[in-house]
Coordinates of C-alpha atoms in Angstrom, one line a residue:
X1 CA 77.1 -53.2 119.5
X2 CA 78.6 -55.9 117.6
X3 CA 81.9 -55.8 114.9
X4 CA 80.1 -58.2 112.3
X5 CA 79.4 -55.8 109.0
X6 CA 78.6 -58.7 107.3
X7 CA 77.0 -62.4 108.3
X8 CA 76.4 -65.1 105.9
X9 CA 75.0 -68.5 107.3
X10 CA 74.0 -72.0 105.0
X11 CA 73.5 -68.9 101.3
X12 CA 72.4 -71.6 98.4
X13 CA 71.3 -70.0 95.3
X14 CA 69.8 -72.0 92.2
X15 CA 69.4 -71.7 87.9
X16 CA 67.0 -73.4 85.8
X17 CA 68.9 -73.8 83.3
X18 CA 67.8 -74.9 79.5
X19 CA 64.4 -75.9 79.2
X20 CA 62.5 -75.3 75.5
X21 CA 60.9 -71.4 76.0
X22 CA 57.6 -71.2 75.2
X23 CA 56.8 -69.1 72.5
X24 CA 53.7 -66.6 72.3
X25 CA 50.1 -67.7 72.4
X26 CA 46.8 -66.6 70.6
X27 CA 43.5 -66.8 71.9
X28 CA 42.7 -69.7 69.1
X29 CA 46.4 -71.3 71.1
X30 CA 45.3 -71.3 73.8
X31 CA 41.7 -72.4 73.3
X32 CA 42.9 -75.7 71.0
X33 CA 45.6 -76.6 74.2
X34 CA 43.3 -76.5 76.4
X35 CA 40.8 -79.0 74.4
X36 CA 43.8 -81.2 74.0
X37 CA 45.5 -81.2 77.6
X38 CA 43.4 -84.2 78.7
X39 CA 44.5 -86.9 76.0
X40 CA 48.0 -85.3 76.2
X41 CA 48.3 -86.0 80.1
X42 CA 46.6 -89.7 79.1
X43 CA 49.8 -90.2 76.5
X44 CA 51.9 -89.7 79.1
X45 CA 50.7 -91.5 82.0
X46 CA 50.9 -94.7 79.7
X47 CA 54.3 -93.8 78.8
X48 CA 55.0 -94.0 82.7
X49 CA 55.9 -89.7 82.5
X50 CA 54.7 -87.5 85.1
X51 CA 52.5 -85.3 83.7
X52 CA 54.2 -82.2 82.2
X53 CA 57.6 -84.0 82.8
X54 CA 58.6 -82.5 79.2
X55 CA 58.9 -79.0 80.3
X56 CA 61.0 -79.7 82.9
X57 CA 64.8 -78.3 82.7
X58 CA 67.8 -78.6 84.3
X59 CA 69.0 -76.4 86.9
X60 CA 72.7 -75.8 88.7
X61 CA 73.1 -74.6 92.6
X62 CA 75.9 -71.8 91.5
X63 CA 76.4 -71.0 95.5
X64 CA 75.7 -74.1 98.2
X65 CA 76.0 -73.8 101.8
X66 CA 77.9 -70.7 101.7
X67 CA 79.1 -69.2 105.6
X68 CA 81.5 -66.3 106.8
X69 CA 80.9 -62.9 108.8
X70 CA 82.7 -60.5 107.6
X71 CA 83.8 -57.6 110.1
X72 CA 83.7 -54.0 110.4
X73 CA 86.8 -52.7 108.9
X74 CA 88.2 -55.4 107.2
X75 CA 89.1 -56.2 103.2
X76 CA 87.7 -59.6 102.5
X77 CA 89.3 -60.8 99.2
X78 CA 86.9 -63.7 96.9
X79 CA 88.3 -65.6 94.7
X80 CA 88.1 -68.4 92.4
X81 CA 88.5 -69.9 88.9
X82 CA 85.8 -68.1 86.4
X83 CA 82.6 -70.1 87.3
X84 CA 83.3 -70.7 91.1
X85 CA 80.5 -68.3 91.7
X86 CA 82.0 -65.0 92.9
X87 CA 79.5 -62.9 90.7
X88 CA 76.5 -64.1 92.0
X89 CA 78.1 -63.7 95.7
X90 CA 77.8 -60.2 95.5
X91 CA 75.2 -59.9 93.6
X92 CA 73.1 -61.7 97.0
X93 CA 75.4 -59.2 99.3
X94 CA 74.4 -56.2 96.9
X95 CA 70.5 -57.1 97.3
X96 CA 70.1 -57.1 93.1
X97 CA 69.2 -61.4 93.3
X98 CA 67.4 -63.0 96.1
X99 CA 69.2 -66.1 97.6
X100 CA 66.9 -69.6 97.3
X101 CA 68.6 -71.0 100.6
X102 CA 70.3 -69.4 103.5
X103 CA 70.4 -65.4 104.5
X104 CA 72.9 -62.9 104.7
X105 CA 72.4 -59.6 107.3
X106 CA 74.5 -56.6 106.1
X107 CA 75.0 -54.1 108.9
X108 CA 75.1 -50.6 107.1
X109 CA 74.3 -49.1 103.6
X110 CA 76.4 -51.0 100.6
X111 CA 77.1 -49.1 97.9
X112 CA 78.1 -51.8 94.9
X113 CA 80.3 -50.6 91.9
X114 CA 79.8 -54.6 90.3
X115 CA 79.2 -52.6 86.4
X116 CA 80.9 -49.5 86.2
X117 CA 78.9 -46.7 83.9
X118 CA 76.3 -48.9 84.3
X119 CA 72.9 -46.2 83.4
X120 CA 75.1 -43.8 81.2
X121 CA 72.6 -42.3 79.0
X122 CA 74.5 -41.8 75.2
X123 CA 72.5 -38.9 74.3
X124 CA 73.7 -37.0 77.9
X125 CA 76.7 -34.8 78.5
X126 CA 79.3 -36.6 80.8
X127 CA 77.8 -33.5 83.4
X128 CA 74.6 -34.9 83.5
X129 CA 75.4 -39.3 83.4
X130 CA 77.6 -38.0 86.3
X131 CA 74.3 -36.7 88.3
X132 CA 72.1 -39.3 86.7
X133 CA 75.0 -42.4 87.7
X134 CA 75.6 -41.1 90.8
X135 CA 71.5 -40.7 91.4
X136 CA 71.0 -44.8 90.3
X137 CA 74.4 -45.7 93.0
X138 CA 71.9 -44.2 96.3
X139 CA 74.2 -40.8 96.3
X140 CA 71.9 -37.3 96.8
X141 CA 72.3 -33.9 94.9
X142 CA 74.0 -32.7 97.3
X143 CA 76.6 -35.5 98.1
X144 CA 77.3 -35.2 93.9
X145 CA 77.8 -31.2 94.3
X146 CA 80.0 -31.5 96.6
X147 CA 82.4 -34.4 94.7
X148 CA 81.7 -32.8 91.6
X149 CA 85.1 -31.4 90.9
X150 CA 86.8 -34.8 92.7
X151 CA 84.6 -37.3 90.5
X152 CA 85.8 -35.0 87.3
X153 CA 89.6 -35.0 88.2
X154 CA 89.5 -38.5 89.3
X155 CA 88.4 -39.4 85.8
X156 CA 90.6 -37.2 83.7
X157 CA 87.7 -36.5 80.6
X158 CA 87.7 -32.8 82.5
X159 CA 87.9 -31.5 78.9
X160 CA 85.3 -33.2 78.1
X161 CA 82.5 -33.2 80.5
X162 CA 80.3 -31.1 78.7
X163 CA 80.0 -33.2 75.6
X164 CA 77.4 -36.7 74.8
X165 CA 79.1 -39.9 76.0
X166 CA 77.9 -41.8 72.9
X167 CA 81.2 -39.3 71.3
X168 CA 83.7 -41.0 74.5
X169 CA 85.9 -43.4 73.5
X170 CA 85.0 -46.8 75.3
X171 CA 87.9 -45.9 78.2
X172 CA 86.8 -42.4 78.6
X173 CA 82.7 -43.6 79.6
X174 CA 84.4 -46.9 82.0
X175 CA 86.7 -43.8 83.7
X176 CA 84.2 -41.3 84.9
X177 CA 82.1 -45.0 85.1
X178 CA 84.2 -45.6 88.0
X179 CA 85.1 -42.3 89.5
X180 CA 81.3 -41.5 90.4
X181 CA 81.3 -45.6 91.7
X182 CA 84.6 -45.0 93.6
X183 CA 83.6 -41.8 95.9
X184 CA 80.6 -43.6 97.7
X185 CA 80.9 -43.7 101.3
X186 CA 78.9 -46.3 102.1
X187 CA 79.6 -48.3 105.3
X188 CA 80.5 -51.4 103.0
X189 CA 81.8 -51.6 99.0
X190 CA 80.7 -54.7 97.2
X191 CA 83.3 -54.6 94.4
X192 CA 84.0 -57.1 91.4
X193 CA 86.8 -57.1 88.7
X194 CA 86.4 -53.0 88.1
X195 CA 89.9 -51.7 88.7
X196 CA 90.7 -53.2 85.7
X197 CA 89.2 -49.9 83.7
X198 CA 91.5 -48.0 81.8
X199 CA 95.4 -47.7 81.5
X200 CA 98.1 -48.5 83.1
X201 CA 98.2 -45.2 85.1
X202 CA 94.3 -45.3 85.6
X203 CA 94.7 -48.9 87.1
X204 CA 97.5 -47.3 89.5
X205 CA 94.7 -44.4 90.8
X206 CA 91.8 -47.1 91.1
X207 CA 94.1 -49.2 93.4
X208 CA 94.9 -46.0 95.1
X209 CA 91.8 -44.9 95.6
X210 CA 90.1 -48.5 97.3
X211 CA 93.8 -48.7 99.5
X212 CA 92.2 -44.9 100.9
X213 CA 88.5 -46.7 101.1
X214 CA 89.6 -49.7 102.9
X215 CA 92.3 -47.7 105.5
X216 CA 88.8 -45.1 106.4
X217 CA 87.8 -47.7 108.2
X218 CA 84.9 -49.1 105.4
X219 CA 84.6 -52.8 104.9
X220 CA 85.7 -54.0 101.3
X221 CA 84.4 -56.9 99.8
X222 CA 86.6 -57.6 96.9
X223 CA 86.8 -59.8 93.4
X224 CA 89.1 -60.4 90.7
X225 CA 91.0 -62.4 89.1
X226 CA 94.7 -60.0 89.9
X227 CA 96.3 -61.6 93.0
X228 CA 98.6 -58.6 93.2
X229 CA 95.9 -56.3 93.9
X230 CA 93.8 -58.7 96.4
X231 CA 97.2 -59.8 97.7
X232 CA 97.8 -55.4 98.1
X233 CA 94.7 -54.6 99.3
X234 CA 92.5 -57.9 101.1
X235 CA 93.4 -58.9 105.0
X236 CA 91.6 -62.3 104.6
X237 CA 90.4 -64.1 101.3
X238 CA 87.9 -66.8 100.9
X239 CA 88.3 -69.4 98.1
X240 CA 85.2 -70.4 95.9
X241 CA 85.3 -73.5 93.8
X242 CA 82.2 -74.5 92.0
X243 CA 80.2 -72.5 94.0
X244 CA 80.8 -73.4 97.8
X245 CA 84.2 -72.2 99.7
X246 CA 87.4 -74.7 99.5
X247 CA 89.3 -72.8 102.0
X248 CA 89.5 -69.6 104.1
X249 CA 92.0 -67.7 105.4
X250 CA 95.0 -64.9 105.3
X251 CA 95.6 -63.7 102.1
X252 CA 98.8 -65.2 101.5
X253 CA 97.9 -68.5 102.0
X254 CA 95.2 -68.4 100.4
X255 CA 96.5 -66.7 97.3
X256 CA 99.9 -69.8 97.2
X257 CA 97.6 -72.6 97.6
X258 CA 94.7 -71.2 95.3
X259 CA 97.8 -71.4 92.4
X260 CA 99.8 -74.2 93.0
X261 CA 96.2 -76.3 93.0
X262 CA 95.8 -74.5 90.0
X263 CA 99.0 -75.5 88.4
X264 CA 98.8 -79.2 89.0
X265 CA 95.9 -81.5 89.6
X266 CA 95.4 -84.0 92.4
X267 CA 96.8 -87.1 89.5
X268 CA 99.9 -84.0 88.7
X269 CA 98.8 -83.0 85.6
X270 CA 98.8 -79.4 84.4
X271 CA 95.4 -77.7 84.1
X272 CA 94.4 -74.3 85.6
X273 CA 97.6 -72.4 83.1
X274 CA 95.6 -74.3 79.9
X275 CA 92.9 -73.4 80.7
X276 CA 92.9 -69.9 81.3
X277 CA 90.4 -67.5 79.0
X278 CA 93.0 -63.9 80.3
X279 CA 95.3 -65.0 77.3
X280 CA 97.0 -63.8 74.0
X281 CA 96.9 -66.1 70.8
X282 CA 94.1 -68.1 69.0
X283 CA 95.6 -71.1 70.9
X284 CA 97.6 -73.1 68.5
X285 CA 100.5 -71.9 71.5
X286 CA 100.0 -71.9 74.9
X287 CA 101.9 -72.6 78.0
X288 CA 100.2 -75.3 80.2
X289 CA 102.5 -75.3 82.9
X290 CA 104.9 -73.5 85.0
X291 CA 106.5 -74.8 88.4
X292 CA 109.7 -72.6 90.6
X293 CA 113.1 -75.4 91.1
X294 CA 115.5 -74.3 93.4
X295 CA 119.3 -75.2 93.7
X296 CA 118.8 -78.5 94.7
X297 CA 116.4 -78.8 92.0
X298 CA 113.0 -79.0 94.6
X299 CA 109.6 -77.4 93.9
X300 CA 109.1 -74.3 95.5
X301 CA 108.1 -70.8 95.2
X302 CA 110.4 -69.3 98.1
X303 CA 113.9 -68.8 97.1
X304 CA 117.0 -67.0 98.9
X305 CA 118.3 -63.6 97.3
X306 CA 121.7 -64.4 95.5
X307 CA 120.2 -68.4 95.0
X308 CA 119.5 -70.1 91.4
X309 CA 116.5 -71.3 90.6
X310 CA 115.0 -72.4 87.4
X311 CA 112.0 -71.6 85.4
X312 CA 110.4 -74.8 84.5
X313 CA 107.4 -73.9 81.4
X314 CA 105.6 -76.0 79.6
X315 CA 104.1 -75.4 76.3
X316 CA 100.9 -77.2 73.5
X317 CA 101.9 -76.0 69.9
X318 CA 99.7 -77.4 66.9
X319 CA 100.7 -79.5 64.1
X320 CA 100.8 -76.1 62.3
X321 CA 103.3 -74.5 64.2
X322 CA 106.2 -77.3 63.5
X323 CA 109.8 -76.0 63.0
X324 CA 108.6 -72.6 63.4
X325 CA 111.3 -70.8 65.4
X326 CA 109.7 -69.9 68.7
X327 CA 110.8 -66.6 71.4
X328 CA 110.3 -66.6 75.1
X329 CA 109.7 -64.1 77.5
X330 CA 109.7 -64.3 81.0
X331 CA 108.9 -60.9 82.7
X332 CA 109.1 -60.6 86.8
X333 CA 107.2 -58.0 89.1
X334 CA 106.7 -57.0 92.3
X335 CA 103.6 -56.1 94.0
X336 CA 103.3 -53.0 92.3
X337 CA 103.0 -54.8 89.0
X338 CA 106.2 -53.3 87.7
X339 CA 108.3 -55.2 85.9
X340 CA 111.7 -55.5 87.6
X341 CA 113.9 -57.3 85.1
X342 CA 113.2 -60.0 81.8
X343 CA 114.9 -63.1 81.1
X344 CA 114.3 -64.5 77.0
X345 CA 116.1 -66.3 74.7
X346 CA 116.6 -63.7 72.0
X347 CA 118.6 -61.8 74.5
X348 CA 121.2 -64.8 75.1
X349 CA 121.3 -65.2 71.1
X350 CA 120.5 -69.0 71.6
X351 CA 117.3 -69.7 68.6
X352 CA 114.6 -72.6 69.4
X353 CA 112.6 -74.4 67.0
X354 CA 108.7 -76.0 67.6
X355 CA 109.3 -79.6 67.1
X356 CA 106.3 -81.1 69.5
X357 CA 103.1 -81.1 70.8
X358 CA 104.2 -81.1 74.0
X359 CA 107.5 -80.1 75.2
X360 CA 109.2 -78.1 78.3
X361 CA 111.6 -75.5 78.2
X362 CA 114.1 -74.4 81.2
X363 CA 116.2 -71.1 81.9
X364 CA 117.9 -70.6 84.6
X365 CA 119.2 -67.7 86.9
X366 CA 122.8 -68.8 88.9
X367 CA 122.2 -65.8 91.1
X368 CA 118.5 -64.5 91.3
X369 CA 119.5 -60.7 92.0
X370 CA 116.3 -59.7 94.2
X371 CA 115.6 -58.2 97.5
X372 CA 113.2 -59.6 99.5
X373 CA 109.5 -59.4 98.5
X374 CA 107.2 -61.4 96.6
X375 CA 106.7 -61.0 92.9
X376 CA 104.5 -62.4 89.5
X377 CA 105.3 -64.6 86.9
X378 CA 104.5 -63.1 83.5
X379 CA 104.9 -65.4 80.6
X380 CA 104.8 -64.5 76.2
X381 CA 105.6 -65.9 73.2
X382 CA 106.3 -65.4 69.7
X383 CA 106.0 -68.2 67.0
X384 CA 107.5 -66.8 63.4
X385 CA 106.8 -63.2 63.6
X386 CA 103.4 -62.9 65.6
X387 CA 102.5 -63.1 69.5
X388 CA 101.6 -66.5 70.5
X389 CA 100.3 -66.2 73.9
X390 CA 100.6 -64.4 76.9
X391 CA 99.6 -64.5 80.3
X392 CA 100.1 -62.6 83.5
X393 CA 100.8 -64.3 86.8
X394 CA 101.0 -67.2 86.1
X395 CA 102.3 -68.1 89.7
X396 CA 104.0 -66.1 92.6
X397 CA 107.3 -66.7 94.4
X398 CA 108.7 -65.0 97.6
X399 CA 112.3 -63.7 97.9
X400 CA 113.9 -64.3 101.4
X401 CA 116.8 -62.5 102.6
X402 CA 120.3 -63.6 102.3
X403 CA 124.2 -62.6 102.9
X404 CA 124.1 -61.5 99.1
X405 CA 127.5 -59.5 99.9
X406 CA 129.0 -61.0 102.4
X407 CA 129.6 -58.6 104.0
X408 CA 126.3 -58.9 106.3
X409 CA 124.7 -55.4 105.3
X410 CA 121.0 -55.6 104.0
X411 CA 119.6 -53.1 101.6
X412 CA 116.2 -52.3 102.9
X413 CA 114.1 -52.4 99.4
X414 CA 112.4 -49.5 100.8
X415 CA 115.3 -46.9 100.4
X416 CA 117.9 -49.3 97.7
X417 CA 115.2 -50.1 95.0
X418 CA 114.4 -53.9 93.8
X419 CA 118.0 -55.5 93.0
X420 CA 120.9 -56.4 94.4
X421 CA 124.3 -55.7 91.5
X422 CA 127.2 -56.9 92.1
X423 CA 129.9 -53.9 92.7
X424 CA 133.9 -52.5 93.0
X425 CA 134.9 -49.5 94.6
X426 CA 138.5 -48.1 94.5
X427 CA 140.3 -45.6 96.5

């Protein structure tokens, strides 16, 4: 038996965009069009136009020449900027839409978590919607009966399970929808950016459920903009760009490449951080670039424990903000997305003011107190009394072990936490 779960070969998907929508025609309109058609055709030929050229519309390729294989039991991540073709690829894998060219071979039952809560009816209760949604997703009634208590417990809405869904908050509906979908048991699970539902506690449960699914030996194809989730869950990653595969390989390698290439284009200009849309603020103030430099002033994403590093943070500001006080926070998270520490100019009592439309701030940490591991950098800005910009996972960096205390003793991150603390003992 082959160990291939999904085989994609020469896949392409073309969409027609633009083009004028034709209005509904009456019988009289149709007869008039038939009578005038020969005259319109003659007029277009005299102008050198092909007949019907005016009705043509533009086409785009959402995917082009995509080929890859996924083995049984593999967890594959798919990343890329907005519009790269990620969701289109998952819709084809889930047999929601057909490819324009190429083919997909899928060996096993497919379950898709593409849009949480699809099919929920607002007039039905949560209980009734569990059965309805489960049936839509391909679960039998006996399967839903068996898992019903587990689904409701996972969702956390048991108190309201017999209340019509129209009275649920949007978060409650999303939680119940994910709980149903998460309890599918297909051989192949296709997931599109649905782990960001609910509060932080529920998101942690979602990540745990995904990890449980992957550990059970089922094949998972996972699309997300959350690099921490991708790194934690996926063995291999495909990077899509403009509908084609730009790079594929081990998760850390591809994520490092994506984050570094996303921050600087081929001419050395910062681009992607400024273009990201998953941020707060009205765009009058925006973080545009971040880089990390080591003690030798070299740009890097690899730092030794105890060594110095400097964050270079660039931003843009509109003219109306000139002279306004500026507060910047850099927050460091671990791979479970838990905040480890933060640095802030307000903590040190340093007052900054916006004096230019483009500027850069430096923040130096003389001795990095982190144990070995991988960490993400989150940025937050306040201008005046308003939150001006907030953006997560601007970059990742890796900390490597060093003899921090100079004794040859190395703390274990799994037992001793995440940070070094200088200390003295007396006896």
